[in-house]
Structure formats: C-alpha cells, structure tokens
C-alpha cells in the first residue's frame, strides 16, 4: 500500500478552479503527514501544470476533447493514475466532476467513498473526516481505516493560498492507450449567455427559494429588490421551475456571490446553495423552520412568514 | 423492434422539513417517528424516463426497496405513466446504506435487460450522489451524473451534463448506461389522486425477493459521532412580528450604510 495523495485538477476554460487549489493545500498537508507524494491528475490543458507547484508530480493527459470533460475518459485516466502511483487517498471537489467520478472510481478501485466532506485531518497513520448528511442538518465524524478512500470535499471551506505554490513538479504523461476502448464520445461544451444580469456584481441581493411557492409571488420579492435597487437572485428549484432565468441562480451550479448583504427568503440552506453565498459580508435569512441550515451561516435570522415580511420590508424601504 | 427499457430506482428519504432526532445510541437518526417522502431527484429521473417514452417509445420500470410508505411512491409512479413497479423485499429492516443499496441493485440489474438506468442525481439523506457512479462502476457500464438532458439515439444516448455556472457538456454514450438525473427537461408531472387510487386498486405492484441481504455498514469507515452543526456560529434571531422584524432589518442595513433611514 502506498501513501500518495491524488488531487483531481478541475479546470474550466483554461482556469484551474479555486477548489482544486484548496485541495492541493490539504493534499500537501496529508501527503507530508504520511510521507507520501502529492500527485496532481490533470486531464486536458497540459500547460496548466505550471500552476500546480504544490504537487510533487503532475500526471497529465493531453487532448482538446478531454478539456471539455468526458466522464468515461476521465474515469479511465484517473483509474490509471491511482493504480500506477501508490495512492491511498483521492481528493476531488463536490462538483459535477467529483460527484460523477468519485463514486465510480471508488467502486472500480475498491475504495471507500466519502462525500460532502467538510473537514479532513491525519491522525497518525489514519484519516479523520467530517461529512455533511441530511442536506447539512447533521454532521458525521468518521474514522477511515480503509486502505483506499475517495473523498469529495465541499469547495470554499479551505484556504486556496495553501495550494498556490511555486514549484516544478515532475511531469509524467499518461499512456493514451488508456483511452483505447471508450464507449463514449465528447460532443461539445457550451457556456450559457449572461442574459443581461450579473448578480455577482450587485452590492446586495434579494434571494428567494422554494418557500416563495409560485411565480406570481415573486412580485413581492421584486418590490423589495426594486426598493433597494438590486436584482433578484434565487435557489436552484426556483430556476428549475422556470420562475427566473438561469443567470439568477446562486450556488454550486449557479453563481458564487459575495455581496455586502444577502437577504434570503424561503431558502433552506442546502450545501449546494451555501457554497455560492456563504462568504457574503452580511446574511439575513427568513425561514419558518427554525432548524433550517441557512441559520448556521446567516448573521441574522427570523422565522416569521416571508409572505408577511416582504410587504412590510417593501413598505419601509420604498420612499 | 423491441422497445428500449429504462429502469428508474427510487427511494424514500426523511422529510427534511421536520426535526431530525438521533436514536439513543447516537448512531443514526431515529426513524420511528420520521415522515418519509419520495426523493425529489428520483422524480426528475422518472420524468425524464417518461419524456423519452413519449418521444421514442420505452418500457419504464420503477424499482424500490421495501421502505416506509414506498408503496405510495410506486403507485404514484404508475399513475404518472410508468409501465412496471417492482418492490424488492427482504433486504433488511428499514434503511440501507448507499454501498449496500448499490450492490443489491447491481445484482438485481445484472439479471435484467435494460438500455438505461436513470437514478436521481442524489438523495438528501446520506446517499450524496453516489448511486449512479457506483452502479456504473459495479455493472461495468458507462455512466454520467448531474445530467440535465437525454437525447436517445440508436444504441447510444447523448447526455447533457451541467458543470459549474451553467456551463454544459454534451457526450454521446453507448447503451446500456447509468445516468444520474439533476433536472428533467420539464417539471415532474402531477398525478391526480384519482389516478393513484386507480393504480392502487389495479394492484400493479410486483413484489420480488431482493437478491441478498444487507450486511452492515461500509468497511473501513467508522462513525465516531453524529451531531447537528454547532450552534455557536448561528444567526442572531430577531424576535417579534413581521412589522417589528422588518423594522429591525432596515436598521441593520442602515447601520452598515446600505440604506438610508
Ligand atoms: C449537483 C447539484 C447542484 C446543485 N446546485 C445548486 C445551486 O447552484 N443552487 C441551489 O440553490 N441549489 C442547488 N442544488 C439544489 C440543492 O440541493 C437544494 O435542493 C436547493 O438549494 C433547495 O432550494 P430551496 O432552499 O429554495 O428549497 P427548500 O430546500 O425546499 O427550502 C425551502 C425553504 O423555505 C422555507 N419556507 C417555506 N415557506 C415559507 C414561508 N412562507 N416563509 C418563510 N420560509 C418558508 C422552508 O422552511 C424551507 O426551509 C443543487 C443540487 C445538486 C444535486
């Protein structure tokens, strides 16, 4: 059994994600604790290796079609990396790529999967982890004794500076033969158009969740947003229902925002939502459920009904 | 031509709107008084399967383990348009971990013919998005998760996956394959109570012995402690009725210079 730690490098449009740097920092710490190497797995865009100075080794595969992300190809490459280095731990962000690859890699590599991890540390030769479960309503402290583990870690919780280091890791190309017998083919990658609104630039956001209960009710929140002169944003279900267009979505699969004030109405605070807004300077949340996880990140909270509160706010904020 | 077969595994999850209590050992939630509901992402999976059925023809089979109130969920699926509902019994008392659920489902599936397995992208209990990938890995077929669109072809499907910020990638994948559905192309259809009742009285639910039993928690992961997040970082709760709360919020915003009083 080896002691190497493998970090999967996520990149989009030639930019390495912040989460990758966070995990490189954590991976460095764990590899040092166990006397192993830190291996960065980089698929597509090999020139990004220059930014991965925190790693001892960059295992890379070239090919434009890889850069766009193709699940079966990435899985085959990653399996090759973990089997050929002496890996004991694989770190991936809890992103689409992490959700997609983490569990299948664990099944094929006979490793224990740990997902929605929020904390990791070495305890002698073992690994201690904390995972979120029940959409963040509970935390589980876990001791990992399995010889191999695949961790998907929530982004935004670790300092990314720790992983941004100068260095000249060894570059090793993965045998392209690994991709010989794929049953999938990458077709295209599409970036959505902005649709006019940039919620990441707004000084404040009035944000609505499923608690708003219907498109017609958006008017109530819109009045508050108008009074403040800021845009509406929303959780994913509001977008999925078609009540607001995609560029208004906050969260893991939406925009990451950091306004001076984030006012949340009828949002429970699922991990995927918090990932997009937890670093806002001021968070005020309205939710009738006193145990809603949004109150764990909010500075101020209220359990009054949003349908009572929004008109009161509009009245006071309108001139 | 034999129509395509799509299998949709569904599960029951605790209703997160309710308070979760721990059991006396502190090792799990107390499942005695919890209300169980259908996993919302399974409904997205079923909806996409039904849309494919309507577009190109398919037999849609829904499969679940014997869990609290699961009959209701299975009959609702039939009422929405599924062709078959299978309940796997005898796998164990109540709750199954993802690892076991995947292993047993993979065993059952390997005795079935299927073109696609469509799961929900995740369940809000502790499934955490592992089912589609684990099934793909165990069955040795390609998979894709966080899927927002499926275009069936012949011998393959083209799936759209969503990356961060709304960027999407399209990949053509040979069938059979396993897909984890994030969002179907349209909101899950509504099944009128009358139709659910009809499905119930028609009794189209097939009970089948599960291919094995639960064997316990995942090897190599030991639970040390289960607990709600620390209250320390919690919000200061504003008391009073809606006008009082609104007043206070405006004050807070004003104190930060964000609005003028
Ligand atoms: C891969 C993946 C990516 C995702 N990406 C994102 C993302 O980018 N952004 C995102 O937001 N989600 C995302 N999600 C979805 C996420 O898991 C949650 O489902 C979602 O955030 C829940 O949205 P919500 O809080 O609006 O709804 P719910 O969780 O249903 O919460 C609604 C809340 O409203 C409260 N409420 C109801 N009525 C009232 C009332 N009258 N007054 C006050 N409060 C009320 C309820 O108590 C409840 O807490 C993603 C999921 C997956 C699997």
Tab-separated table of N, CA and C and ligand atoms in Angstrom, chain A residues 96 99 116 208-212 234-238 249-254 265-270 272-273 286-289 292 304-307, chain B residues 17 40-41 121-122 146 182, ligand 1:
chain	number	residue	atom	x	y	z
A	96	UNK	N	-19.740	18.749	-10.104
A	96	UNK	CA	-20.229	17.756	-11.063
A	96	UNK	C	-19.173	16.686	-11.306
A	99	UNK	N	-18.838	14.500	-8.153
A	99	UNK	CA	-19.986	13.615	-7.961
A	99	UNK	C	-19.971	12.521	-9.016
A	116	UNK	N	-19.398	14.855	0.443
A	116	UNK	CA	-19.793	16.056	1.186
A	116	UNK	C	-18.924	16.239	2.424
A	208	UNK	N	-34.600	34.459	-3.368
A	208	UNK	CA	-35.785	33.685	-2.999
A	208	UNK	C	-35.582	32.199	-3.262
A	209	UNK	N	-36.236	31.380	-2.430
A	209	UNK	CA	-36.174	29.931	-2.577
A	209	UNK	C	-37.553	29.348	-2.772
A	210	UNK	N	-37.625	28.047	-2.645
A	210	UNK	CA	-38.870	27.328	-2.908
A	210	UNK	C	-39.997	27.810	-2.004
A	211	UNK	N	-39.645	28.404	-0.868
A	211	UNK	CA	-40.658	28.929	0.042
A	211	UNK	C	-41.546	29.993	-0.599
A	212	UNK	N	-41.118	30.575	-1.695
A	212	UNK	CA	-41.908	31.615	-2.361
A	212	UNK	C	-43.137	31.006	-3.036
A	234	UNK	N	-31.828	33.640	-6.766
A	234	UNK	CA	-32.686	32.541	-6.327
A	234	UNK	C	-31.905	31.252	-6.130
A	235	UNK	N	-32.545	30.314	-5.419
A	235	UNK	CA	-32.002	28.965	-5.293
A	235	UNK	C	-32.383	28.176	-6.546
A	236	UNK	N	-31.787	27.038	-6.669
A	236	UNK	CA	-31.958	26.247	-7.889
A	236	UNK	C	-33.407	25.852	-8.202
A	237	UNK	N	-34.195	25.393	-7.210
A	237	UNK	CA	-35.569	24.991	-7.566
A	237	UNK	C	-36.382	26.102	-8.237
A	238	UNK	N	-36.142	27.334	-7.838
A	238	UNK	CA	-36.855	28.467	-8.442
A	238	UNK	C	-36.474	28.591	-9.924
A	249	UNK	N	-29.294	32.279	-10.724
A	249	UNK	CA	-29.109	31.206	-9.737
A	249	UNK	C	-27.819	31.357	-8.925
A	250	UNK	N	-27.979	31.225	-7.612
A	250	UNK	CA	-26.841	31.241	-6.694
A	250	UNK	C	-26.536	29.819	-6.271
A	251	UNK	N	-25.260	29.435	-6.258
A	251	UNK	CA	-24.904	28.130	-5.706
A	251	UNK	C	-23.889	27.394	-6.521
A	252	UNK	N	-23.731	26.158	-6.145
A	252	UNK	CA	-22.730	25.312	-6.778
A	252	UNK	C	-22.870	25.249	-8.288
A	253	UNK	N	-24.096	25.071	-8.761
A	253	UNK	CA	-24.280	25.008	-10.209
A	253	UNK	C	-24.785	26.337	-10.762
A	254	UNK	N	-24.676	27.372	-9.937
A	254	UNK	CA	-25.030	28.711	-10.387
A	254	UNK	C	-23.848	29.633	-10.160
A	265	UNK	N	-34.948	34.600	1.424
A	265	UNK	CA	-36.349	34.351	1.809
A	265	UNK	C	-36.784	32.976	1.334
A	266	UNK	N	-37.141	32.089	2.278
A	266	UNK	CA	-37.645	30.762	1.898
A	266	UNK	C	-36.583	29.885	1.268
A	267	UNK	N	-35.347	30.043	1.745
A	267	UNK	CA	-34.235	29.202	1.273
A	267	UNK	C	-33.771	28.365	2.459
A	268	UNK	N	-33.688	27.045	2.282
A	268	UNK	CA	-33.360	26.187	3.431
A	268	UNK	C	-31.881	26.235	3.772
A	269	UNK	N	-31.041	26.465	2.765
A	269	UNK	CA	-29.604	26.488	3.035
A	269	UNK	C	-28.948	25.147	2.796
A	270	UNK	N	-29.325	24.478	1.712
A	270	UNK	CA	-28.682	23.211	1.334
A	270	UNK	C	-27.203	23.497	1.022
A	272	UNK	N	-25.359	22.899	-1.388
A	272	UNK	CA	-25.088	23.407	-2.734
A	272	UNK	C	-25.430	24.888	-2.846
A	273	UNK	N	-26.377	25.327	-2.047
A	273	UNK	CA	-26.709	26.750	-2.071
A	273	UNK	C	-25.666	27.536	-1.276
A	286	UNK	N	-34.758	34.623	6.219
A	286	UNK	CA	-36.131	34.449	6.686
A	286	UNK	C	-36.572	33.048	6.316
A	287	UNK	N	-36.899	32.243	7.338
A	287	UNK	CA	-37.328	30.865	7.086
A	287	UNK	C	-38.189	30.414	8.260
A	288	UNK	N	-39.357	29.879	7.976
A	288	UNK	CA	-40.276	29.495	9.052
A	288	UNK	C	-39.789	28.280	9.839
A	289	UNK	N	-38.800	27.561	9.312
A	289	UNK	CA	-38.257	26.389	10.009
A	289	UNK	C	-37.040	26.813	10.832
A	292	UNK	N	-33.629	25.306	10.008
A	292	UNK	CA	-33.099	25.364	8.637
A	292	UNK	C	-31.607	25.695	8.673
A	304	UNK	N	-40.422	34.513	10.968
A	304	UNK	CA	-41.751	34.981	10.537
A	304	UNK	C	-41.982	34.532	9.092
A	305	UNK	N	-43.229	34.527	8.689
A	305	UNK	CA	-43.593	34.091	7.345
A	305	UNK	C	-43.113	35.117	6.312
A	306	UNK	N	-42.482	34.621	5.252
A	306	UNK	CA	-41.964	35.558	4.245
A	306	UNK	C	-43.081	36.360	3.588
A	307	UNK	N	-44.286	35.769	3.547
A	307	UNK	CA	-45.398	36.487	2.913
A	307	UNK	C	-45.865	37.659	3.775
B	17	UNK	N	-38.149	18.780	6.243
B	17	UNK	CA	-38.838	19.914	6.836
B	17	UNK	C	-39.069	19.642	8.325
B	40	UNK	N	-36.784	13.791	-4.057
B	40	UNK	CA	-37.215	14.707	-5.135
B	40	UNK	C	-36.460	14.473	-6.442
B	41	UNK	N	-35.180	14.074	-6.365
B	41	UNK	CA	-34.425	13.885	-7.605
B	41	UNK	C	-34.837	12.612	-8.341
B	121	UNK	N	-29.976	12.396	-9.138
B	121	UNK	CA	-28.566	12.770	-9.001
B	121	UNK	C	-28.077	12.512	-7.582
B	122	UNK	N	-28.952	12.673	-6.608
B	122	UNK	CA	-28.589	12.371	-5.225
B	122	UNK	C	-29.862	12.273	-4.410
B	146	UNK	N	-25.248	14.253	-12.807
B	146	UNK	CA	-25.605	15.665	-12.941
B	146	UNK	C	-26.074	15.949	-14.377
B	182	UNK	N	-30.204	15.295	-12.699
B	182	UNK	CA	-30.306	16.513	-11.888
B	182	UNK	C	-31.663	17.168	-12.121
C	1	LIG	C1	-25.382	18.761	-8.278
C	1	LIG	C2	-26.314	19.730	-7.608
C	1	LIG	C3	-26.127	21.073	-7.776
C	1	LIG	C4	-26.968	21.976	-7.150
C	1	LIG	N1	-26.733	23.296	-7.322
C	1	LIG	C5	-27.480	24.181	-6.652
C	1	LIG	C6	-27.241	25.591	-6.781
C	1	LIG	O1	-26.358	26.026	-7.509
C	1	LIG	N2	-28.023	26.426	-6.066
C	1	LIG	C7	-29.024	25.991	-5.247
C	1	LIG	O2	-29.686	26.813	-4.606
C	1	LIG	N3	-29.293	24.677	-5.146
C	1	LIG	C8	-28.553	23.765	-5.833
C	1	LIG	N4	-28.860	22.445	-5.734
C	1	LIG	C9	-30.107	22.048	-5.056
C	1	LIG	C10	-29.994	21.964	-3.557
C	1	LIG	O3	-29.609	20.647	-3.210
C	1	LIG	C11	-31.357	22.220	-2.894
C	1	LIG	O4	-32.314	21.348	-3.433
C	1	LIG	C12	-31.846	23.657	-3.075
C	1	LIG	O5	-30.828	24.578	-2.750
C	1	LIG	C13	-33.038	23.895	-2.201
C	1	LIG	O6	-33.595	25.133	-2.529
C	1	LIG	P1	-34.524	25.910	-1.516
C	1	LIG	O7	-33.766	26.197	-0.278
C	1	LIG	O8	-35.097	27.062	-2.243
C	1	LIG	O9	-35.718	24.891	-1.277
C	1	LIG	P2	-36.085	24.025	0.018
C	1	LIG	O10	-34.945	23.244	0.479
C	1	LIG	O11	-37.338	23.325	-0.326
C	1	LIG	O12	-36.368	25.123	1.136
C	1	LIG	C14	-37.460	25.971	1.146
C	1	LIG	C15	-37.447	26.629	2.499
C	1	LIG	O13	-38.468	27.605	2.569
C	1	LIG	C16	-38.995	27.646	3.861
C	1	LIG	N5	-40.316	28.217	3.767
C	1	LIG	C17	-41.418	27.677	3.208
C	1	LIG	N6	-42.453	28.509	3.264
C	1	LIG	C18	-42.006	29.636	3.871
C	1	LIG	C19	-42.626	30.874	4.238
C	1	LIG	N7	-43.898	31.127	3.952
C	1	LIG	N8	-41.862	31.793	4.873
C	1	LIG	C20	-40.551	31.553	5.157
C	1	LIG	N9	-39.939	30.408	4.833
C	1	LIG	C21	-40.650	29.450	4.201
C	1	LIG	C22	-38.989	26.213	4.321
C	1	LIG	O14	-38.925	26.127	5.734
C	1	LIG	C23	-37.711	25.678	3.658
C	1	LIG	O15	-36.612	25.707	4.545
C	1	LIG	C24	-28.040	21.522	-6.349
C	1	LIG	C25	-28.232	20.167	-6.196
C	1	LIG	C26	-27.386	19.272	-6.805
C	1	LIG	C27	-27.630	17.828	-6.603
